[in-house]
CSV table of C-alpha atoms in Angstrom, one decimal:
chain,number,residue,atom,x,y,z
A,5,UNK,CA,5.1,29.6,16.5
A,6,UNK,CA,4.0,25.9,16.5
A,7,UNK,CA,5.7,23.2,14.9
A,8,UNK,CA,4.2,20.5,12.9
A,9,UNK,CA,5.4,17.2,12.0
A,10,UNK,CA,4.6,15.8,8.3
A,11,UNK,CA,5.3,12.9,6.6
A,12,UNK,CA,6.1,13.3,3.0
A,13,UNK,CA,7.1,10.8,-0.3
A,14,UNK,CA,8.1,11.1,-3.5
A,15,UNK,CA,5.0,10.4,-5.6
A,16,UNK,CA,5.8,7.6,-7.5
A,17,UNK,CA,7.0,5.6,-4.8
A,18,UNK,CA,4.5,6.7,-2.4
A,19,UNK,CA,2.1,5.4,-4.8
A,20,UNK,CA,3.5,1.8,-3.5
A,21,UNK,CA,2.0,2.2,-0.3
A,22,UNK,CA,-1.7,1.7,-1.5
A,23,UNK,CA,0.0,-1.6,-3.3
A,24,UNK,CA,1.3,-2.8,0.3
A,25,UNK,CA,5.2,-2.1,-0.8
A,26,UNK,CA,7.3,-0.1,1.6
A,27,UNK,CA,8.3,3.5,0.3
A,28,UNK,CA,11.0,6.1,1.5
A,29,UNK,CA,9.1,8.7,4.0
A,30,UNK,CA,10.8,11.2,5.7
A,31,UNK,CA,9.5,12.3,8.8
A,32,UNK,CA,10.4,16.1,9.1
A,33,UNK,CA,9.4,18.9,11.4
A,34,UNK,CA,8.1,22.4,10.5
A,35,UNK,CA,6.4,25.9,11.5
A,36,UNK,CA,5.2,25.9,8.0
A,37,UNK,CA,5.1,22.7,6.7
A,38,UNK,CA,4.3,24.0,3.0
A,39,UNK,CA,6.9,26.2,2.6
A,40,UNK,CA,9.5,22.9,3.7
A,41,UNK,CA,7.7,20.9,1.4
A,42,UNK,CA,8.6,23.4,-1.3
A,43,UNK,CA,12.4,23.3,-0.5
A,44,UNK,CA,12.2,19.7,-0.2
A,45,UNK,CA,10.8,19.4,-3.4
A,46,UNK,CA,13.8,21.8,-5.1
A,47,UNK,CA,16.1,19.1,-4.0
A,48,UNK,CA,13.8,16.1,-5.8
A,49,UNK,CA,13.7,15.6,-9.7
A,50,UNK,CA,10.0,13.9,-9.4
A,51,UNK,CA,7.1,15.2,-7.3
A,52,UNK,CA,7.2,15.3,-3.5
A,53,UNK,CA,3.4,14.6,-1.6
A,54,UNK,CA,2.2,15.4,1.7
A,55,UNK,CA,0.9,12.2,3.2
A,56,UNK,CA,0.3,13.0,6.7
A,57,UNK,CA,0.6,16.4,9.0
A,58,UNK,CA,0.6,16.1,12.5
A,59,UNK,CA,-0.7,19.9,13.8
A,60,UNK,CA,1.3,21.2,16.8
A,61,UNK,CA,3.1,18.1,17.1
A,62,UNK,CA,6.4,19.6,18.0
A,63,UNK,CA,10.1,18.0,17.7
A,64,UNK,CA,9.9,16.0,20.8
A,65,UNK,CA,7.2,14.1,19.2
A,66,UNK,CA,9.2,14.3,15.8
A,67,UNK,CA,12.5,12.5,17.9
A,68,UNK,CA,10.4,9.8,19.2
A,69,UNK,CA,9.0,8.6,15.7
A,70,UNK,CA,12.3,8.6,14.8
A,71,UNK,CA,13.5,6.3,17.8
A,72,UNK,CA,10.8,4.2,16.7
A,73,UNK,CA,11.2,3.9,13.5
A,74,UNK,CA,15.4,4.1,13.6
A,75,UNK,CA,15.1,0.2,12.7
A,76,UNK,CA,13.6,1.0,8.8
A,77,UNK,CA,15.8,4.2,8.9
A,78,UNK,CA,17.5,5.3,5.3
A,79,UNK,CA,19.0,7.9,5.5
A,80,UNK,CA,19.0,11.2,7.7
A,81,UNK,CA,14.9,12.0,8.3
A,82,UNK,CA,13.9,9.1,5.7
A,83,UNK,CA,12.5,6.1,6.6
A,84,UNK,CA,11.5,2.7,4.7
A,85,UNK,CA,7.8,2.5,5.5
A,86,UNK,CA,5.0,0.3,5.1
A,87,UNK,CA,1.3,1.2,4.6
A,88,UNK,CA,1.0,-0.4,8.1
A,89,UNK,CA,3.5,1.7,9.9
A,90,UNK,CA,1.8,4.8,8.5
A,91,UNK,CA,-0.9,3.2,10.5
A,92,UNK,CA,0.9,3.0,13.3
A,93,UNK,CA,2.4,6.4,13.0
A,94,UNK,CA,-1.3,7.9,13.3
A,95,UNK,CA,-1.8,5.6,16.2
A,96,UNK,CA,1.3,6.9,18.1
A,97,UNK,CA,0.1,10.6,17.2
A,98,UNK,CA,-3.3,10.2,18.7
A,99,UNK,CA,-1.8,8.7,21.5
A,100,UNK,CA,0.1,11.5,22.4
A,101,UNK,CA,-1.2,14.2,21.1
């Protein structure tokens, strides 16, 4: 089965992003990218959105966001992201994919 790669927030700060202010994103990997997003959510006290889901994308793809982004890196699979680097994200993914 395919993996996907998806980009997720916790809604209040990902709210920030439309404002220009930088937000925690994790960048995570998944056959079923819902179903992660549920567990994911179990773990948060507010709600957690799906910005982004690259289909097929696959955990090569996933490491090398990471490598790119391992400058704004948090913690773990979250990163410290700008509404511009979500940009920049999507221009990566089209590239390769």
């Amino acid at each position: 089965m395919p993996k996907h790669i998806y980009l997720c927030s916790v809604e209040s700060l990902a709210a920030g992003l439309e404002e220009g202010l930088a937000a925690p994103v994790k960048i995570g990997v998944a056959m079923d990218t819902l179903y992660r997003l549920s567990g994911i959510q179990s773990s948060h006290w507010e709600p957690v959105v799906l910005l982004a889901e690259y289909r097929e994308a696959g955990t090569t793809l996933e490491r090398r966001l990471h490598a790119s982004f391992a400058h704004k890196r948090i913690r773990s699979e979250w990163f410290l992201l700008s509404a511009d680097d979500m940009m920049d994200i999507n221009d990566i993914m089209d590239e390769w994919l």
